[in-house]
Short mmCIF file of C-alpha atoms in Angstrom, two decimals:
data_model
loop_
_atom_site.label_atom_id
_atom_site.label_comp_id
_atom_site.label_asym_id
_atom_site.label_seq_id
_atom_site.Cartn_x
_atom_site.Cartn_y
_atom_site.Cartn_z
CA MET G 1 -4.73 -8.01 -51.57
CA ASP G 2 -4.67 -4.87 -49.46
CA LEU G 3 -2.67 -4.69 -46.23
CA ASN G 4 -4.00 -2.21 -43.65
CA ALA G 5 -2.95 -1.05 -40.19
CA ASP G 6 -4.26 1.33 -37.53
CA LEU G 7 -2.08 4.43 -37.43
CA GLY G 8 -1.98 7.94 -35.97
CA GLU G 9 -2.99 6.62 -32.56
CA GLY G 10 -0.70 8.85 -30.51
CA PHE G 11 -2.16 11.64 -28.39
CA GLY G 12 -0.31 14.69 -27.15
CA ILE G 13 3.04 13.60 -25.72
CA TRP G 14 2.07 9.93 -25.94
CA ARG G 15 3.23 7.89 -28.92
CA LEU G 16 1.78 4.52 -29.87
CA GLY G 17 3.52 2.45 -32.53
CA ASP G 18 5.96 3.41 -35.27
CA ASP G 19 3.73 5.02 -37.87
CA LEU G 20 6.49 5.92 -40.33
CA ALA G 21 7.91 2.40 -40.38
CA LEU G 22 4.46 0.86 -40.85
CA LEU G 23 3.65 3.27 -43.67
CA ASP G 24 6.57 1.76 -45.58
CA ILE G 25 4.91 -1.65 -45.28
CA VAL G 26 1.13 -1.29 -45.61
CA THR G 27 -0.97 -0.22 -48.59
CA SER G 28 -3.76 1.39 -46.52
CA ALA G 29 -3.63 3.39 -43.28
CA ASN G 30 -6.60 3.52 -40.89
CA VAL G 31 -5.99 6.92 -39.31
CA ALA G 32 -7.45 7.69 -35.89
CA CYS G 33 -9.78 10.70 -36.04
CA GLY G 34 -9.41 12.01 -32.49
CA PHE G 35 -12.25 10.19 -30.71
CA HIS G 36 -10.34 7.10 -29.50
CA ALA G 37 -6.85 8.44 -30.21
CA GLY G 38 -5.09 10.98 -32.40
CA ASP G 39 -4.82 14.76 -32.21
CA PRO G 40 -4.58 17.43 -34.94
CA VAL G 41 -0.77 17.38 -35.16
CA THR G 42 -0.62 13.57 -35.21
CA ILE G 43 -3.35 13.40 -37.84
CA ARG G 44 -1.59 15.99 -40.00
CA ARG G 45 1.77 14.22 -39.80
CA THR G 46 0.27 10.80 -40.46
CA CYS G 47 -1.70 12.00 -43.48
CA ALA G 48 1.33 13.81 -44.92
CA ALA G 49 3.51 10.72 -44.51
CA ALA G 50 0.85 8.50 -46.10
CA VAL G 51 0.54 10.84 -49.08
CA ASP G 52 4.34 10.87 -49.52
CA ARG G 53 4.35 7.06 -49.71
CA GLY G 54 1.25 6.62 -51.85
CA VAL G 55 -0.62 4.84 -49.05
CA SER G 56 -4.43 5.09 -49.05
CA ILE G 57 -5.93 6.98 -46.12
CA GLY G 58 -8.92 5.60 -44.28
CA ALA G 59 -10.96 7.32 -41.57
CA GLN G 60 -10.91 5.14 -38.47
CA VAL G 61 -14.03 6.38 -36.73
CA SER G 62 -14.84 5.47 -33.15
CA TYR G 63 -17.02 6.04 -30.14
CA ARG G 64 -15.96 9.16 -28.22
CA ASP G 65 -13.80 7.24 -25.74
CA LEU G 66 -10.25 8.51 -25.29
CA ALA G 67 -9.99 7.07 -21.78
CA HIS G 68 -10.49 3.49 -22.95
CA PHE G 69 -9.14 3.73 -26.50
CA GLY G 70 -12.56 3.28 -28.04
CA ARG G 71 -12.95 -0.22 -26.66
CA ARG G 72 -16.09 0.37 -24.57
CA GLU G 73 -19.47 -0.17 -26.17
CA MET G 74 -21.80 2.83 -25.99
CA ASP G 75 -25.53 3.06 -26.55
CA LEU G 76 -25.95 6.19 -28.65
CA GLU G 77 -29.07 7.41 -30.37
CA PRO G 78 -28.75 6.84 -34.14
CA GLU G 79 -28.72 10.56 -34.92
CA GLU G 80 -25.93 11.20 -32.41
CA LEU G 81 -23.79 8.33 -33.67
CA CYS G 82 -24.34 9.40 -37.27
CA ALA G 83 -23.31 12.97 -36.44
CA GLU G 84 -20.21 11.86 -34.53
CA VAL G 85 -19.07 9.60 -37.38
CA LEU G 86 -19.72 12.40 -39.87
CA TYR G 87 -17.73 14.84 -37.71
CA GLN G 88 -14.70 12.52 -37.59
CA LEU G 89 -14.84 11.69 -41.28
CA ALA G 90 -15.07 15.32 -42.35
CA ALA G 91 -12.25 16.40 -40.02
CA LEU G 92 -9.84 13.73 -41.23
CA ASP G 93 -10.69 14.27 -44.88
CA GLY G 94 -10.13 18.01 -44.53
CA ILE G 95 -6.63 17.49 -43.13
CA ALA G 96 -5.85 14.75 -45.66
CA ARG G 97 -6.83 17.06 -48.53
CA ALA G 98 -4.67 19.87 -47.12
CA MET G 99 -1.76 17.41 -47.25
CA GLY G 100 -2.47 16.54 -50.89
CA GLY G 101 -4.48 13.38 -50.35
CA ARG G 102 -8.02 12.42 -49.33
CA VAL G 103 -9.93 9.89 -47.30
CA SER G 104 -10.68 6.95 -49.58
CA TYR G 105 -12.49 4.58 -47.21
CA VAL G 106 -13.94 4.28 -43.69
CA LYS G 107 -13.18 1.72 -40.99
CA PRO G 108 -14.84 1.70 -37.57
CA HIS G 109 -12.54 1.13 -34.60
CA GLY G 110 -12.70 -1.12 -31.56
CA ALA G 111 -16.06 -1.48 -29.86
CA LEU G 112 -17.84 0.38 -32.66
CA TYR G 113 -16.37 -2.03 -35.23
CA ASN G 114 -17.70 -5.06 -33.35
CA ARG G 115 -21.05 -3.45 -32.50
CA VAL G 116 -21.98 -2.52 -36.06
CA CYS G 117 -21.21 -6.05 -37.21
CA ARG G 118 -24.27 -7.29 -35.32
CA ASP G 119 -26.40 -4.21 -34.55
CA GLU G 120 -28.42 -3.06 -37.57
CA GLU G 121 -29.44 0.23 -35.94
CA GLN G 122 -25.89 1.33 -35.21
CA ALA G 123 -24.73 -0.04 -38.57
CA ALA G 124 -27.36 2.12 -40.24
CA ALA G 125 -26.16 5.20 -38.32
CA LEU G 126 -22.61 4.54 -39.51
CA ILE G 127 -23.70 4.04 -43.11
CA ASP G 128 -25.97 7.11 -43.02
CA ALA G 129 -22.95 9.23 -42.06
CA VAL G 130 -20.87 7.83 -44.90
CA ALA G 131 -23.73 8.26 -47.37
CA ASP G 132 -24.23 11.86 -46.25
CA TYR G 133 -20.57 12.66 -46.77
CA ASP G 134 -19.64 10.58 -49.82
CA PRO G 135 -21.59 7.41 -50.72
CA SER G 136 -18.72 6.21 -52.92
CA LEU G 137 -16.49 5.62 -49.87
CA PRO G 138 -16.13 1.90 -49.05
CA VAL G 139 -16.60 0.71 -45.46
CA LEU G 140 -14.30 -2.03 -44.12
CA THR G 141 -16.02 -4.73 -42.05
CA LEU G 142 -16.04 -8.46 -41.33
CA PRO G 143 -17.46 -10.82 -43.98
CA VAL G 144 -20.26 -11.89 -41.59
CA SER G 145 -21.16 -8.29 -40.66
CA VAL G 146 -24.68 -6.89 -41.07
CA VAL G 147 -22.97 -3.78 -42.46
CA HIS G 148 -22.87 -5.45 -45.89
CA ALA G 149 -26.66 -5.59 -46.21
CA VAL G 150 -27.21 -2.16 -44.65
CA ALA G 151 -24.58 -0.59 -46.92
CA ALA G 152 -25.98 -2.27 -50.03
CA ALA G 153 -29.44 -0.87 -49.28
CA ALA G 154 -27.95 2.62 -49.03
CA GLY G 155 -25.78 2.32 -52.14
CA VAL G 156 -22.55 2.41 -50.12
CA PRO G 157 -19.85 -0.18 -50.94
CA ALA G 158 -18.72 -2.53 -48.16
CA VAL G 159 -15.43 -4.41 -48.31
CA ALA G 160 -14.61 -7.54 -46.31
CA GLU G 161 -11.42 -7.65 -44.29
CA ALA G 162 -9.62 -10.27 -42.21
CA PHE G 163 -7.31 -9.97 -39.20
CA ALA G 164 -4.02 -11.82 -39.33
CA ASP G 165 -3.31 -11.34 -35.62
CA ARG G 166 -6.78 -11.86 -34.08
CA ALA G 167 -8.47 -15.08 -33.05
CA TYR G 168 -11.78 -16.02 -34.69
CA THR G 169 -14.88 -17.84 -33.48
CA SER G 170 -16.51 -20.51 -35.60
CA ALA G 171 -19.22 -17.94 -36.44
CA GLY G 172 -16.62 -15.76 -38.18
CA THR G 173 -16.56 -13.07 -35.48
CA LEU G 174 -13.50 -11.90 -33.56
CA VAL G 175 -12.79 -13.36 -30.14
CA PRO G 176 -13.32 -10.49 -27.63
CA ARG G 177 -10.06 -8.92 -26.47
CA ARG G 178 -10.93 -9.60 -22.83
CA GLU G 179 -10.60 -13.34 -23.48
CA PRO G 180 -7.24 -15.17 -23.39
CA ASP G 181 -5.28 -15.39 -26.66
CA ALA G 182 -7.65 -13.05 -28.49
CA VAL G 183 -4.59 -11.35 -29.98
CA ILE G 184 -1.97 -13.59 -31.61
CA HIS G 185 1.65 -12.55 -31.14
CA ASP G 186 3.58 -15.51 -32.54
CA GLU G 187 5.12 -14.36 -35.81
CA ARG G 188 5.05 -17.72 -37.56
CA THR G 189 1.39 -18.25 -36.69
CA VAL G 190 0.36 -14.78 -37.84
CA VAL G 191 2.26 -15.13 -41.13
CA GLU G 192 0.77 -18.55 -41.87
CA ARG G 193 -2.74 -17.26 -41.14
CA ALA G 194 -2.27 -14.21 -43.38
CA VAL G 195 -1.09 -16.32 -46.33
CA ARG G 196 -3.96 -18.78 -45.90
CA MET G 197 -6.44 -15.92 -45.74
CA ALA G 198 -5.09 -14.39 -48.93
CA VAL G 199 -4.56 -17.59 -50.93
CA ASP G 200 -7.35 -19.89 -49.68
CA GLY G 201 -9.78 -17.41 -48.14
CA LEU G 202 -9.86 -19.38 -44.90
CA VAL G 203 -8.84 -19.06 -41.25
CA THR G 204 -8.94 -21.62 -38.43
CA SER G 205 -11.22 -20.68 -35.54
CA VAL G 206 -10.47 -21.23 -31.84
CA GLU G 207 -12.81 -24.22 -32.04
CA GLY G 208 -10.64 -25.71 -34.79
CA THR G 209 -13.08 -25.21 -37.66
CA ALA G 210 -12.24 -23.60 -41.00
CA VAL G 211 -13.96 -20.24 -41.41
CA THR G 212 -14.40 -18.58 -44.80
CA VAL G 213 -13.20 -14.97 -44.83
CA GLY G 214 -13.09 -14.02 -48.52
CA ALA G 215 -11.32 -10.80 -47.62
CA ARG G 216 -10.08 -8.02 -49.89
CA SER G 217 -7.94 -6.53 -47.12
CA ILE G 218 -5.87 -7.96 -44.27
CA CYS G 219 -5.30 -5.99 -41.07
CA VAL G 220 -2.17 -6.08 -38.94
CA HIS G 221 -2.39 -4.05 -35.75
CA GLY G 222 0.09 -1.25 -35.19
CA ASP G 223 -0.22 -1.06 -31.40
CA THR G 224 1.01 -4.55 -30.47
CA PRO G 225 4.58 -5.44 -29.40
CA GLY G 226 6.83 -6.02 -32.41
CA ALA G 227 4.17 -4.63 -34.76
CA VAL G 228 6.62 -3.41 -37.41
CA ARG G 229 8.55 -6.68 -37.54
CA LEU G 230 5.30 -8.63 -37.68
CA ALA G 231 3.80 -6.47 -40.43
CA ARG G 232 6.97 -6.74 -42.49
CA ALA G 233 6.99 -10.52 -42.11
CA VAL G 234 3.36 -10.68 -43.25
CA ARG G 235 4.07 -8.47 -46.26
CA ASP G 236 7.16 -10.47 -47.28
CA SER G 237 5.35 -13.80 -46.94
CA LEU G 238 2.37 -12.62 -48.98
CA LEU G 239 4.68 -11.46 -51.76
CA GLU G 240 6.57 -14.76 -51.65
CA ALA G 241 3.24 -16.57 -52.03
CA GLY G 242 2.58 -14.61 -55.22
CA VAL G 243 -0.01 -12.26 -53.71
CA VAL G 244 -0.13 -8.84 -55.35
CA LEU G 245 -0.36 -6.11 -52.71
CA GLN G 246 -2.36 -3.02 -53.60
CA SER G 247 -4.95 -0.82 -51.96
CA PHE G 248 -8.60 -1.72 -52.49
CA ALA G 249 -9.60 1.97 -52.47
#
């Protein structure tokens, strides 16, 4: 099982999360590409630290939305969205390669992540950008996402992921962040969910039903309070359950 987290989300003088501590815990780093967060210095430092630790680097592409951290949906023409994803992917990969690594997968962020799960047109724009750059790069998405079918048609691999600290609906989608308890902060609950996801491939929805996730990667967010402690607890519990942790990419 892979363990991923969103990193490099500082901007200028602002710092968000403890990237170095999280890089000692996770096996994959979703690095912000500058559209929802991140700047050239932050990206460079994050990529260098990931390379030093043998952590896989993923391009966390987003809508161009610094003001709202990429969490506002935007209606972009497919060509524009494709170009903006391609721009972010190429920029991050260039810096990663200069640091001795490379981008090995792509993960949409925030509103774009949720939009492409259900919107075939925007999913196709995302996949077109990946295919144009490097069709061997996997794209992380939810198991129920339309990205799987769109990616398969384009010859791009798609990998299912689960979220240890996010609430699920019975349909297998994430509860919107604007709703109460969409993000789970209780350490014991998050740990138990992560182990069940990895061992049984299941998670309990807010309606109380068991939802199949079948994930190859589990995400723990790096911008929540106590993120490092929580991520370490998830990692330790997965190892104790006999789960082998390694990057999928």
